[in-house]
Coordinates of C-alpha atoms in Angstrom, one line a residue:
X51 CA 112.7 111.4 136.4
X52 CA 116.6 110.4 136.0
X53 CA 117.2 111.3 132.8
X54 CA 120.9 110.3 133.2
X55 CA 119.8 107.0 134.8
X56 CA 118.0 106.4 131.3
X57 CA 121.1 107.9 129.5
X58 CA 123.2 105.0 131.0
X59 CA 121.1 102.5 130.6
X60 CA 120.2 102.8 126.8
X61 CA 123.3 101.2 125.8
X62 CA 122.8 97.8 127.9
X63 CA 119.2 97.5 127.3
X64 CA 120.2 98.1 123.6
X65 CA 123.0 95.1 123.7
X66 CA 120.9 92.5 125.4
X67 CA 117.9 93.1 122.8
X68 CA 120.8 92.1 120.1
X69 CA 121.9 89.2 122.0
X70 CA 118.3 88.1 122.1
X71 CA 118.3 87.9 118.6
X72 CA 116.5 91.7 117.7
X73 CA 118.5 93.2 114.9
X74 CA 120.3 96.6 115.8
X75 CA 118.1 99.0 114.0
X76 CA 114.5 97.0 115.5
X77 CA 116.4 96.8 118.6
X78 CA 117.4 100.5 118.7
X79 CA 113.3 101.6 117.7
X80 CA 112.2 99.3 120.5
X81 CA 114.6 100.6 123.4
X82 CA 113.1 104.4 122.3
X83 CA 109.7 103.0 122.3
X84 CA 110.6 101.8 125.9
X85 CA 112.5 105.1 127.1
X86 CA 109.4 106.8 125.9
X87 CA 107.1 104.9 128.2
X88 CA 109.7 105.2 131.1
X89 CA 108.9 109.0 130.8
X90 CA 105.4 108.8 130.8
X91 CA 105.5 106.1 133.6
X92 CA 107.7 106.3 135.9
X93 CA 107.4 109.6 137.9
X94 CA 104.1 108.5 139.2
X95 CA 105.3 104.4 139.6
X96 CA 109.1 104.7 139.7
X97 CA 110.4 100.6 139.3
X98 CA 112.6 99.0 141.9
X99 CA 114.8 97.3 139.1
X100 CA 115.3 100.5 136.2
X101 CA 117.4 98.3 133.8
X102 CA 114.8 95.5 134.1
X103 CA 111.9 97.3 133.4
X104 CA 113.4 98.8 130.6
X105 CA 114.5 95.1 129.5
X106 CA 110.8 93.5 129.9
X107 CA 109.3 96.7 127.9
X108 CA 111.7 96.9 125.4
X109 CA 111.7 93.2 124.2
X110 CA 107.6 93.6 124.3
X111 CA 108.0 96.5 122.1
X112 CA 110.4 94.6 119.5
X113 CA 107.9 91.7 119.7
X114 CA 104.7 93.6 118.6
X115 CA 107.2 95.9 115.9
X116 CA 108.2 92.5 114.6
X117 CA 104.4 90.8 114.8
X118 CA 103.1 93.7 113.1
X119 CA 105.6 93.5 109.8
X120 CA 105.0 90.0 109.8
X121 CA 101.2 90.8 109.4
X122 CA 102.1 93.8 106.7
X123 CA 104.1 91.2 104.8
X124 CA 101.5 88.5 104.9
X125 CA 99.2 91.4 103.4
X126 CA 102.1 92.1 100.4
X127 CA 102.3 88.4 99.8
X128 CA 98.7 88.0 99.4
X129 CA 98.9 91.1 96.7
X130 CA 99.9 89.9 93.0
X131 CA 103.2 90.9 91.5
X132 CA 101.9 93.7 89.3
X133 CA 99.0 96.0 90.2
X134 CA 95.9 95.1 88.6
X135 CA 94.5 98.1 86.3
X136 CA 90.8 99.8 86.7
X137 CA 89.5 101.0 89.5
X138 CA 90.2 100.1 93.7
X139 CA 88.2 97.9 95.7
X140 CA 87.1 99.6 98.8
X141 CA 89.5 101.6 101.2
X142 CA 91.6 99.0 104.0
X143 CA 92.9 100.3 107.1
X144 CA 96.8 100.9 105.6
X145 CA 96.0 104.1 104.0
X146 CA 94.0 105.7 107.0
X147 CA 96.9 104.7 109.2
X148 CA 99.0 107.1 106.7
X149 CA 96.8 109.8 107.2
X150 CA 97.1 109.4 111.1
X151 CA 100.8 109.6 111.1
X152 CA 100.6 112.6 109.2
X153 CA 99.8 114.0 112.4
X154 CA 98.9 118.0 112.4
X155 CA 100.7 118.1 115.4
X156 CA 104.0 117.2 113.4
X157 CA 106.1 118.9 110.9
X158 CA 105.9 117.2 107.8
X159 CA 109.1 116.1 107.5
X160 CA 108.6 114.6 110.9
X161 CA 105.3 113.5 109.9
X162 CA 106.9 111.2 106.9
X163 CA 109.9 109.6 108.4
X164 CA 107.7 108.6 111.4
X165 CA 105.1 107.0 108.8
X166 CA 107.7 105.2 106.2
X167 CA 109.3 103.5 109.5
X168 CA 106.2 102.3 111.5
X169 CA 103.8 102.2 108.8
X170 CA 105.4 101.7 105.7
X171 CA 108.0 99.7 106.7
X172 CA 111.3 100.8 106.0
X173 CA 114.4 100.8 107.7
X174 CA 116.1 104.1 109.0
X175 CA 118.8 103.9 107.1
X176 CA 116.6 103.3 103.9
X177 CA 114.2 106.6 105.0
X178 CA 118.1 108.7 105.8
X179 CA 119.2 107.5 102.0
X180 CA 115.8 109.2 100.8
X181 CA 116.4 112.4 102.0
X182 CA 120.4 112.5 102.0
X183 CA 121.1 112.8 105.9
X184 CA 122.7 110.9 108.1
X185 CA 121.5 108.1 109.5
X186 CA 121.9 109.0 113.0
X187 CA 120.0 112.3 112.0
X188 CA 117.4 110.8 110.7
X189 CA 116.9 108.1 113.8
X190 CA 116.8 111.3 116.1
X191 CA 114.1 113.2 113.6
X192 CA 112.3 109.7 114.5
X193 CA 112.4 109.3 117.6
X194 CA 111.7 113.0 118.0
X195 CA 108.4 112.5 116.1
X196 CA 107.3 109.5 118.5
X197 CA 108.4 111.6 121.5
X198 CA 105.6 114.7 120.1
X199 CA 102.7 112.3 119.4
X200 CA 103.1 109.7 122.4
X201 CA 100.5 111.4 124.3
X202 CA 98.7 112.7 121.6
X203 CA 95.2 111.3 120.0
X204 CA 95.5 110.1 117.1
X205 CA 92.0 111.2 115.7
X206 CA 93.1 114.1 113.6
X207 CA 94.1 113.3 110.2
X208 CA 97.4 114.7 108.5
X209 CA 97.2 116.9 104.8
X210 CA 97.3 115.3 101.6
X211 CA 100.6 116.5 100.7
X212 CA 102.2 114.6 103.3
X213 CA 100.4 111.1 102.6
X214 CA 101.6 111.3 99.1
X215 CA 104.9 112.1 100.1
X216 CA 105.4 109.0 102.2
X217 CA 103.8 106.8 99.0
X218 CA 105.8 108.8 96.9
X219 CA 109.5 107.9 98.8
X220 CA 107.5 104.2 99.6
X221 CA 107.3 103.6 96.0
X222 CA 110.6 104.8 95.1
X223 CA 112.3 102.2 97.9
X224 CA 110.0 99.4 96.4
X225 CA 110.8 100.5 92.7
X226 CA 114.9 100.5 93.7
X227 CA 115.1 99.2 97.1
X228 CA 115.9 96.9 99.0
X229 CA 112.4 96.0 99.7
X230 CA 109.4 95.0 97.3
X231 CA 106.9 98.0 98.1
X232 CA 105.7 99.5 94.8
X233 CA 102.8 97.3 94.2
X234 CA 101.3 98.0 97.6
X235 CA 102.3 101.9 97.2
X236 CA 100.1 102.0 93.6
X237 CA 97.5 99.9 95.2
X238 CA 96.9 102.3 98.3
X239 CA 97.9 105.7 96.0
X240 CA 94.6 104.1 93.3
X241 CA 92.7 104.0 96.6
X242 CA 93.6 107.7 97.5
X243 CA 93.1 109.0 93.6
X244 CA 89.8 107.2 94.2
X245 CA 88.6 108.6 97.5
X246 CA 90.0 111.9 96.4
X247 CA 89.9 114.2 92.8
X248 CA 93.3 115.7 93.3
X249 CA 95.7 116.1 90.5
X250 CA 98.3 115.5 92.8
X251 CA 97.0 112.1 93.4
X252 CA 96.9 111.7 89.8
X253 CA 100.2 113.0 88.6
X254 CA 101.7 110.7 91.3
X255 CA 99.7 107.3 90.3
X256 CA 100.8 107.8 86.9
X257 CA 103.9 108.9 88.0
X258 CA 104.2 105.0 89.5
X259 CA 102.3 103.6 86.5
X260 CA 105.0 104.7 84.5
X261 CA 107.9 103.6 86.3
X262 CA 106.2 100.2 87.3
X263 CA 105.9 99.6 83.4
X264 CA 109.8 99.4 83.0
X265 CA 110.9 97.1 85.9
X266 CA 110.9 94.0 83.9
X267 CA 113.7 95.6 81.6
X268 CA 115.4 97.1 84.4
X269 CA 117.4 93.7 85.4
X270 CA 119.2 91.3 83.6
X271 CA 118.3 87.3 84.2
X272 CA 121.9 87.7 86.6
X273 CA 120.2 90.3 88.7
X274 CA 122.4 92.9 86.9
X275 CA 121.0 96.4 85.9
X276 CA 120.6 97.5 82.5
X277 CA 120.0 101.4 82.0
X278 CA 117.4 102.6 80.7
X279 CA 119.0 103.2 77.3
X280 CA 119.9 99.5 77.2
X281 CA 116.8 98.2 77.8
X282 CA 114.4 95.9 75.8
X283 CA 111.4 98.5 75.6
X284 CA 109.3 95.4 73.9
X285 CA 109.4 94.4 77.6
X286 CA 107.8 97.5 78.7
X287 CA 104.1 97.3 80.0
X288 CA 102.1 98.8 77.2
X289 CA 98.7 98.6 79.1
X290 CA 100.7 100.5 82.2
X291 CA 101.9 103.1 80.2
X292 CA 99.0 104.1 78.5
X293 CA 96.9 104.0 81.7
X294 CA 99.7 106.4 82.8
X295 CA 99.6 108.6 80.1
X296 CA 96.1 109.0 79.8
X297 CA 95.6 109.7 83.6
X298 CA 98.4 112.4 83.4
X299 CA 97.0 114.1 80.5
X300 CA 93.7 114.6 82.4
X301 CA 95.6 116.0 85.4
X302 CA 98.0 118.4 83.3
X303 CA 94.0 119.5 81.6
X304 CA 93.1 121.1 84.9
X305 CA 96.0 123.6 85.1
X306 CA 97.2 123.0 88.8
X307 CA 101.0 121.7 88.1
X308 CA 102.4 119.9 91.1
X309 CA 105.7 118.0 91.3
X310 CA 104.0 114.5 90.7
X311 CA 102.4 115.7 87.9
X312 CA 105.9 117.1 86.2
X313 CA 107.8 114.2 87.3
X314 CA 105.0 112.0 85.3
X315 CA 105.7 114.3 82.0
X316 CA 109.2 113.3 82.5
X317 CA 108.6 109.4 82.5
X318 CA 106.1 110.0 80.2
X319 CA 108.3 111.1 77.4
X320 CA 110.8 108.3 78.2
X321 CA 108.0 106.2 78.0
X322 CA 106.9 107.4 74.8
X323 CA 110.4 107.3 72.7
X324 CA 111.4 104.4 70.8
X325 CA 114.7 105.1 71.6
X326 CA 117.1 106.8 73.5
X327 CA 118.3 108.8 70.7
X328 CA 115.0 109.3 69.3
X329 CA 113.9 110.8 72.6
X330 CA 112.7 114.3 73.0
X331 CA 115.1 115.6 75.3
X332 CA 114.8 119.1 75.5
X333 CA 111.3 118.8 76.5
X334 CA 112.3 116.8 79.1
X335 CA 114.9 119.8 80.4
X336 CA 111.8 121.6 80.0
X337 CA 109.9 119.6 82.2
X338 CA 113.1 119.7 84.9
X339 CA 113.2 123.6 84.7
X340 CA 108.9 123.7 86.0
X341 CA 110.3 120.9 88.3
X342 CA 113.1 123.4 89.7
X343 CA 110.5 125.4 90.0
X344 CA 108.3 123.6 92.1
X345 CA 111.2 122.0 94.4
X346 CA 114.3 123.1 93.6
X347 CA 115.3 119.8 94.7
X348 CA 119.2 118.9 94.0
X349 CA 118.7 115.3 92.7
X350 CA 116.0 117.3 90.3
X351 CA 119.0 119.4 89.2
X352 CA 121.4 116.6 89.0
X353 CA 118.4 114.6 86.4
X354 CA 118.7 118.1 84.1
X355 CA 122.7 118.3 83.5
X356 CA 121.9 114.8 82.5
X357 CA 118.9 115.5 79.8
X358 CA 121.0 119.0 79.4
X359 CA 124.0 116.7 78.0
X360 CA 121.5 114.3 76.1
X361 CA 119.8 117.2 74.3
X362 CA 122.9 120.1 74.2
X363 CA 125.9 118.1 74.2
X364 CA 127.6 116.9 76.9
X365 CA 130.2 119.1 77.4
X366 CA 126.7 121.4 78.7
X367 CA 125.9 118.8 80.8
X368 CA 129.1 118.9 82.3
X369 CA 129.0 122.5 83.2
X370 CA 125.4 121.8 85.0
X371 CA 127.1 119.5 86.9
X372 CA 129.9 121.6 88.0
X373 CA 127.7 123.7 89.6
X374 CA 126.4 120.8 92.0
X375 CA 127.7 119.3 95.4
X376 CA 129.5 116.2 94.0
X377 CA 128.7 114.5 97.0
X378 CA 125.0 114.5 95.8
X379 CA 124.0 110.4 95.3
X380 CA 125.2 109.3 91.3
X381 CA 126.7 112.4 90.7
X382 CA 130.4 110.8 90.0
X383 CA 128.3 108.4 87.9
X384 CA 126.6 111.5 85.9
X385 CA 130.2 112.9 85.4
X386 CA 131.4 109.9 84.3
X387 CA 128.8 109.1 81.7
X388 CA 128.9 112.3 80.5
X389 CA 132.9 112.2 80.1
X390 CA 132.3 108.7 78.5
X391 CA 130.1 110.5 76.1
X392 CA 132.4 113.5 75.3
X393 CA 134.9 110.8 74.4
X394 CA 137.6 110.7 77.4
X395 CA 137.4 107.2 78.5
X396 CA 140.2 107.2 80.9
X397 CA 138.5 109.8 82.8
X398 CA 135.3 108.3 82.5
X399 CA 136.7 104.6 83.5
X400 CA 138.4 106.6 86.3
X401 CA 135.3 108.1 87.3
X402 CA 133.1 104.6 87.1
X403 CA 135.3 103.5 89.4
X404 CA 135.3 106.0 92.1
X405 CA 131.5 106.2 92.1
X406 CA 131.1 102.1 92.7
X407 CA 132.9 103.1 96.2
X408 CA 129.9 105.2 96.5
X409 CA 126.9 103.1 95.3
X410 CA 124.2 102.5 97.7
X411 CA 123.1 99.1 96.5
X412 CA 125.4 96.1 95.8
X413 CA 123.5 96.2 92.3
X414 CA 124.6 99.6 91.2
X415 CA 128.0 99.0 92.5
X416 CA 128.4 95.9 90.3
X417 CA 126.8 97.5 87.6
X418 CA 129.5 100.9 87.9
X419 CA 132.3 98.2 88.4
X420 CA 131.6 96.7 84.8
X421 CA 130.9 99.9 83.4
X422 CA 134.9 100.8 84.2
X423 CA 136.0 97.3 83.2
X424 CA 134.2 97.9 79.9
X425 CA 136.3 101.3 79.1
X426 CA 139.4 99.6 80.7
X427 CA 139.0 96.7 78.4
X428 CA 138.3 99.0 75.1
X429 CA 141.3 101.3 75.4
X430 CA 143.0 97.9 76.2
X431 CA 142.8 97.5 72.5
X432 CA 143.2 100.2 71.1
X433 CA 146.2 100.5 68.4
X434 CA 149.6 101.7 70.5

């Protein structure tokens, strides 16, 4: 096997993919998929023309990727707009394809990068957002993972823990993404909660339950965001919410906490408030300190400075923050917002602005754009 040959290759395989009309990221999966059966093939039936064998399986390869999310989105566009409530029909095909992705054979992060790209169908620069890499990291962690289970039997389902991972970061993507997902991710996670009694399972349906009940607040009629203390709570999905509730109460009864289940608290209590002010904040810090805990996950600690300012001031919250990598996703934002809230609105206007240079969607940059426009404008007219 020339591994150089390959090497040199890639890159003109990889253009003519793109001038056939294959974007660059379905382009780049399909020319792996293609170098991967060039390893497996070729020692024993070398080709006489390398580049065009590579061309032919490639272009195949892009063809079924791009039949197969045509398929998945026939299935999403056959699914109503909001879950229905009660109990799921009988298990599809979807979620036992998650389970065989969660391959024993692979790690688990592995394991759920390689799902959410061929199963759940995100991109990888959507999958590298989720877990705050680098893009070209997280195509290598991919292709990596396709590489370990390309001659491997895919008859040994992964852990639980994994699948609910991927469903967990599927939702999220669908909830705030790019992509419309989260129906499909609470449809397949009521399948698994009925299939399986896991308070895991549980904490993370009503995890979604409670989330999904916000979204028609979430945007404007212009496609703008509103945050969450600007929203019209009479919007909110009653009916989701209490499902939610009452699911993660029965979970939190058993005693076995799991991330899910303390993430659900969280929402829960946001769910439950009138108000923003009227919120209970400092059980919601509570609720971040178990989930520190449980993760000790940076965005987790990035969520606490904010409740910290809500429920101690946020001068306190400021401090939390200070302690955190400012290149963590929203934390300019945080800062700002806090500083907005301590009452120095050129710094906060400042900040507002330096963070929409940072946003990750064109909807929270807008939305951070007219958040420093506001401040500008209101010390605009302020007496000289």
């Amino acid at each position: 096997m020339n591994e150089a040959l390959l090497r040199s290759l890639t890159p003109n395989v990889l253009g003519i993919l793109v001038r056939r009309g294959a974007d660059f990221a379905a382009a780049e999966d399909a020319v792996q998929e293609a170098l991967i059966e060039a390893v497996r093939v070729w020692p024993a039936d070398p080709p006489r023309d390398a580049k065009g064998w590579l061309v032919t399986v490639a272009w195949r390869k892009f063809l079924d990727a791009t039949r197969a999310d045509t398929s998945r989105r026939r299935r999403e566009d056959r699914l109503d707009e909001e879950p229905a409530p009660g109990p799921a029909p009988t298990v599809d095909d979807t979620l036992q394809l998650y389970f065989l992705c969660a391959h024993p054979s692979l790690t688990p992060s592995s394991a759920v990068a390689l799902t959410l790209r061929a199963v759940g169908g995100l991109t990888t620069r959507q999958i590298a957002q989720a877990y705050l890499v680098p893009e070209a990291t997280m195509a290598q962690r991919i292709s990596r993972a396709k590489r370990t289970i390309s001659g491997v039997r895919l008859d040994q389902p992964g852990d639980v823990a994994t699948v609910l991972r991927v469903l967990y970061l599927v939702f999220n993507e669908g909830y705030s993404g790019d992509i419309d997902l989260a129906a499909e991710a609470i449809r397949l996670t009521r399948q698994l909660a009925a299939a399986i009694d896991h308070p895991e399972v549980a904490g993370l349906l009503a995890l979604m339950l409670l989330h999904h009940a916000r979204r028609a607040a979430r945007t404007a009629p212009d496609g703008s965001l509103v945050p969450l203390a600007d929203q019209d709570r009479g919007l909110w999905d009653t009916a989701a919410i209490t499902e939610g509730i009452g699911i993660l109460q029965a979970a939190l009864s058993r005693d076995r906490l799991g991330e899910y289940q303390a993430q659900a608290a969280v929402a829960a209590l946001h769910a439950d408030a009138p108000s923003t002010e009227e919120t209970d904040w400092v059980q919601i810090v509570e609720w971040y300190d178990e989930l520190i805990g449980l993760t000790d996950n940076p965005v987790v600690r990035l969520n606490r400075a904010v409740a910290l300012g809500e429920a101690d001031g946020p001068r306190a919250g400021l401090a939390a923050l200070a302690a955190l990598d400012p290149a963590l996703p929203r934390h300019t934002a945080a800062v700002a917002y806090l500083h907005e809230r301590d009452g120095d609105l050129p710094a906060a206007a400042r900040l507002y602005g330096e963070a929409a240079h940072h946003a990750q969607t064109l909807a929270e940059r807008d939305h951070l754009t007219r958040q420093a426009a506001r401040l500008n404008t209101a010390m605009s007219h302020r007496p000289g």
